[in-house]
mmCIF file of C-alpha atoms in Angstrom:
data_model
loop_
_atom_site.group_PDB
_atom_site.id
_atom_site.type_symbol
_atom_site.label_atom_id
_atom_site.label_comp_id
_atom_site.label_asym_id
_atom_site.label_seq_id
_atom_site.Cartn_x
_atom_site.Cartn_y
_atom_site.Cartn_z
ATOM 1 C CA MET A 1272 0.072 -0.091 0.018
ATOM 2 C CA ILE A 1273 1.316 3.518 -0.680
ATOM 3 C CA GLU A 1274 2.008 5.157 2.588
ATOM 4 C CA GLY A 1275 -0.776 7.094 4.128
ATOM 5 C CA LEU A 1276 -3.259 6.245 1.446
ATOM 6 C CA SER A 1277 -6.007 3.579 1.691
ATOM 7 C CA ARG A 1278 -7.077 1.246 -0.929
ATOM 8 C CA GLU A 1279 -10.096 3.269 -1.700
ATOM 9 C CA ASP A 1280 -8.098 6.581 -1.961
ATOM 10 C CA ILE A 1281 -5.608 5.138 -4.490
ATOM 11 C CA ILE A 1282 -8.400 3.631 -6.661
ATOM 12 C CA ALA A 1283 -10.255 7.082 -6.215
ATOM 13 C CA ASP A 1284 -7.121 8.865 -7.427
ATOM 14 C CA GLU A 1285 -6.545 6.734 -10.345
ATOM 15 C CA ALA A 1286 -10.246 7.341 -11.452
ATOM 16 C CA PHE A 1287 -9.885 10.965 -11.061
ATOM 17 C CA MET A 1288 -6.944 10.881 -13.198
ATOM 18 C CA VAL A 1289 -8.802 8.872 -15.885
ATOM 19 C CA ALA A 1290 -11.557 11.540 -15.782
ATOM 20 C CA GLN A 1291 -9.215 14.333 -16.184
ATOM 21 C CA GLY A 1292 -6.639 12.467 -18.418
ATOM 22 C CA GLY A 1293 -6.662 14.292 -21.537
ATOM 23 C CA GLU A 1294 -7.938 13.483 -24.967
ATOM 24 C CA MET A 1295 -7.572 9.461 -24.879
ATOM 25 C CA PRO A 1296 -9.638 8.474 -21.724
ATOM 26 C CA GLU A 1297 -9.270 4.612 -22.788
ATOM 27 C CA VAL A 1298 -5.600 4.759 -22.822
ATOM 28 C CA ALA A 1299 -5.622 6.635 -19.249
ATOM 29 C CA PHE A 1300 -7.949 3.633 -18.233
ATOM 30 C CA TYR A 1301 -5.722 0.843 -19.283
ATOM 31 C CA SER A 1302 -2.837 2.777 -17.762
ATOM 32 C CA ALA A 1303 -4.690 3.014 -14.431
ATOM 33 C CA LEU A 1304 -5.598 -0.819 -14.801
ATOM 34 C CA TYR A 1305 -1.817 -1.831 -15.172
ATOM 35 C CA TYR A 1306 -0.714 0.662 -12.285
ATOM 36 C CA LEU A 1307 -3.134 -0.770 -10.097
ATOM 37 C CA THR A 1308 -2.761 -4.394 -10.718
ATOM 38 C CA ASP A 1309 0.794 -5.130 -12.561
ATOM 39 C CA ASP A 1310 3.022 -2.390 -12.341
ATOM 40 C CA GLU A 1311 6.129 -2.977 -9.994
ATOM 41 C CA GLU A 1312 5.619 0.268 -8.519
ATOM 42 C CA GLY A 1313 1.992 -0.026 -8.172
ATOM 43 C CA PRO A 1314 -0.198 -1.347 -5.207
ATOM 44 C CA ALA A 1315 -0.745 -4.792 -6.839
ATOM 45 C CA PHE A 1316 -4.333 -4.699 -6.145
ATOM 46 C CA GLU A 1317 -6.841 -7.331 -7.266
ATOM 47 C CA LEU A 1318 -9.635 -5.129 -8.584
ATOM 48 C CA SER A 1319 -13.263 -6.004 -8.041
ATOM 49 C CA ALA A 1320 -16.041 -5.399 -10.657
ATOM 50 C CA HIS A 1321 -16.885 -2.407 -8.670
ATOM 51 C CA ASP A 1322 -13.211 -1.106 -8.697
ATOM 52 C CA ILE A 1323 -13.218 -1.560 -12.491
ATOM 53 C CA GLY A 1324 -16.576 -0.008 -12.785
ATOM 54 C CA ARG A 1325 -15.365 3.088 -11.060
ATOM 55 C CA LEU A 1326 -12.823 3.366 -13.667
ATOM 56 C CA GLN A 1327 -15.042 2.754 -16.543
ATOM 57 C CA GLU A 1328 -17.257 5.507 -15.211
ATOM 58 C CA ALA A 1329 -14.412 7.917 -15.181
ATOM 59 C CA VAL A 1330 -13.746 6.997 -19.061
ATOM 60 C CA VAL A 1331 -17.278 7.820 -19.807
ATOM 61 C CA ARG A 1332 -17.064 11.211 -17.800
ATOM 62 C CA ARG A 1333 -13.918 12.138 -19.603
ATOM 63 C CA TYR A 1334 -15.553 11.557 -22.919
ATOM 64 C CA GLN A 1335 -18.712 13.532 -22.096
ATOM 65 C CA THR A 1336 -16.560 16.491 -20.991
ATOM 66 C CA ILE A 1337 -14.633 16.474 -24.122
ATOM 67 C CA ILE A 1338 -17.459 15.988 -26.382
ATOM 68 C CA LEU A 1339 -19.368 18.848 -25.032
ATOM 69 C CA ARG A 1340 -16.148 21.041 -24.694
ATOM 70 C CA ASP A 1341 -16.246 21.088 -28.307
ATOM 71 C CA LEU A 1342 -19.930 21.960 -28.692
ATOM 72 C CA CYS A 1343 -19.746 25.142 -26.619
ATOM 73 C CA SER A 1344 -19.882 28.184 -28.300
ATOM 74 C CA ALA A 1345 -17.838 30.086 -25.521
ATOM 75 C CA ASN A 1346 -14.948 27.840 -26.360
ATOM 76 C CA ARG A 1347 -15.085 28.511 -30.267
ATOM 77 C CA ASN A 1348 -12.203 31.173 -30.204
ATOM 78 C CA THR A 1349 -10.082 29.679 -27.541
ATOM 79 C CA SER A 1350 -7.050 27.291 -27.566
ATOM 80 C CA ILE A 1351 -9.170 24.471 -25.934
ATOM 81 C CA TYR A 1352 -11.537 24.320 -28.778
ATOM 82 C CA ARG A 1353 -11.037 21.296 -30.983
ATOM 83 C CA GLY A 1354 -14.249 21.617 -33.186
ATOM 84 C CA VAL A 1355 -17.191 19.690 -34.078
ATOM 85 C CA GLU A 1356 -14.985 17.196 -36.057
ATOM 86 C CA ARG A 1357 -13.296 16.364 -32.836
ATOM 87 C CA SER A 1358 -16.566 16.212 -30.962
ATOM 88 C CA ALA A 1359 -17.973 13.632 -33.437
ATOM 89 C CA ALA A 1360 -15.102 11.478 -33.349
ATOM 90 C CA ASN A 1361 -15.027 11.396 -29.564
ATOM 91 C CA TRP A 1362 -18.728 10.620 -29.793
ATOM 92 C CA GLN A 1363 -18.023 7.560 -32.153
ATOM 93 C CA ARG A 1364 -15.186 6.380 -29.681
ATOM 94 C CA LEU A 1365 -17.368 6.788 -26.939
ATOM 95 C CA GLN A 1366 -20.196 4.793 -28.535
ATOM 96 C CA LEU A 1367 -17.777 1.841 -29.300
ATOM 97 C CA TYR A 1368 -16.439 1.735 -25.822
ATOM 98 C CA ALA A 1369 -20.057 1.972 -24.129
ATOM 99 C CA ARG A 1370 -21.122 -0.926 -26.417
ATOM 100 C CA ARG A 1371 -17.865 -3.142 -25.376
ATOM 101 C CA GLN A 1372 -18.505 -2.221 -21.920
ATOM 102 C CA ASN A 1373 -22.337 -2.496 -21.967
ATOM 103 C CA ILE A 1374 -22.883 0.939 -20.718
ATOM 104 C CA ASP A 1375 -25.983 3.091 -21.422
ATOM 105 C CA ILE A 1376 -25.228 6.465 -22.807
ATOM 106 C CA SER A 1377 -28.661 7.438 -24.170
ATOM 107 C CA ALA A 1378 -29.037 10.146 -21.590
ATOM 108 C CA PHE A 1379 -26.034 11.542 -22.778
ATOM 109 C CA GLN A 1380 -26.944 11.250 -26.248
ATOM 110 C CA ALA A 1381 -29.973 13.639 -25.796
ATOM 111 C CA GLU A 1382 -27.580 16.054 -23.790
ATOM 112 C CA ALA A 1383 -25.176 15.907 -26.488
ATOM 113 C CA GLY A 1384 -27.971 16.571 -29.250
ATOM 114 C CA ARG A 1385 -29.129 19.420 -27.260
ATOM 115 C CA ALA A 1386 -25.624 21.094 -27.021
ATOM 116 C CA LEU A 1387 -24.905 20.519 -30.666
ATOM 117 C CA LEU A 1388 -28.550 22.223 -31.944
ATOM 118 C CA LEU A 1389 -27.470 25.109 -29.415
ATOM 119 C CA PHE A 1390 -23.965 25.300 -30.841
ATOM 120 C CA LEU A 1391 -25.331 25.359 -34.463
ATOM 121 C CA LYS A 1392 -27.810 27.977 -33.559
ATOM 122 C CA GLU A 1393 -25.337 30.164 -31.922
ATOM 123 C CA GLU A 1394 -23.007 29.493 -34.777
ATOM 124 C CA CYS A 1395 -25.702 30.581 -37.395
ATOM 125 C CA GLU A 1396 -26.067 33.773 -35.290
ATOM 126 C CA ALA A 1397 -22.204 34.483 -35.323
ATOM 127 C CA VAL A 1398 -21.722 33.643 -38.984
ATOM 128 C CA ILE A 1399 -24.921 34.795 -40.656
ATOM 129 C CA GLY A 1400 -25.814 37.402 -38.189
ATOM 130 C CA ARG A 1401 -22.633 39.093 -37.272
ATOM 131 C CA GLY A 1402 -20.591 37.968 -40.342
ATOM 132 C CA GLU A 1403 -17.895 36.008 -38.348
ATOM 133 C CA GLU A 1404 -15.927 33.342 -39.757
ATOM 134 C CA SER A 1405 -17.438 29.720 -39.217
ATOM 135 C CA VAL A 1406 -15.331 27.361 -36.907
ATOM 136 C CA ILE A 1407 -17.210 24.366 -38.298
ATOM 137 C CA ASN A 1408 -14.252 22.235 -39.093
ATOM 138 C CA CYS A 1409 -15.832 19.177 -40.753
ATOM 139 C CA SER A 1410 -17.738 18.561 -43.857
ATOM 140 C CA ALA A 1411 -21.530 19.228 -44.235
ATOM 141 C CA GLN A 1412 -21.944 15.515 -44.580
ATOM 142 C CA ARG A 1413 -20.049 14.743 -41.581
ATOM 143 C CA LEU A 1414 -21.908 17.241 -39.413
ATOM 144 C CA LEU A 1415 -25.426 15.810 -40.855
ATOM 145 C CA ALA A 1416 -24.145 12.260 -39.937
ATOM 146 C CA TYR A 1417 -23.110 13.438 -36.506
ATOM 147 C CA ALA A 1418 -26.323 14.995 -35.799
ATOM 148 C CA GLU A 1419 -28.412 11.947 -36.921
ATOM 149 C CA ARG A 1420 -26.242 9.680 -34.639
ATOM 150 C CA LEU A 1421 -27.356 12.276 -31.601
ATOM 151 C CA GLY A 1422 -30.871 11.941 -32.781
ATOM 152 C CA VAL A 1423 -30.910 15.684 -34.109
ATOM 153 C CA HIS A 1424 -32.803 16.520 -37.409
ATOM 154 C CA LEU A 1425 -30.788 19.542 -38.609
ATOM 155 C CA ASP A 1426 -33.104 20.353 -41.371
ATOM 156 C CA THR A 1427 -36.153 20.891 -39.243
ATOM 157 C CA GLU A 1428 -34.305 22.349 -35.976
ATOM 158 C CA VAL A 1429 -31.653 24.604 -37.564
ATOM 159 C CA ALA A 1430 -33.056 25.451 -40.923
ATOM 160 C CA GLN A 1431 -29.897 27.589 -41.836
ATOM 161 C CA TRP A 1432 -27.406 25.236 -40.826
ATOM 162 C CA ARG A 1433 -25.999 24.673 -44.555
ATOM 163 C CA ARG A 1434 -25.164 28.489 -44.703
ATOM 164 C CA LEU A 1435 -22.243 27.719 -42.552
ATOM 165 C CA PHE A 1436 -20.504 25.900 -45.221
#
């Protein structure tokens, strides 16, 4: 055991690092698993299903954070903004991960769909209304496919979206 930390604290720290771990949550997850179980310098735990579940939940939380980050208009002209293309790619990664781990992400799918709609409405206002340059960094086809995966019908919900291209 690492001096001064309980088993619970160590696993919680690893889950925190996965949830805050950058652009590749699954890599952080597998690094945490390795550290906790097999790394010579790690605690050599035998993880329960509950312990692994906590780490898996951290992966989902991180994906959610980075997906929504790139659907937030406040980020559109900042260095943290990666764009709709990255959000769409991360949504696909989250879907695959959730399917493999049998995790229900339907509530987040609806949240991400609402975020995409709001982002696109604000982007239309910025581009069409104020004459700003669009920050949409994917093709119209890719945006349409992403919206459909999130359950959003762009033509009926954001009538002017095609003018962003």
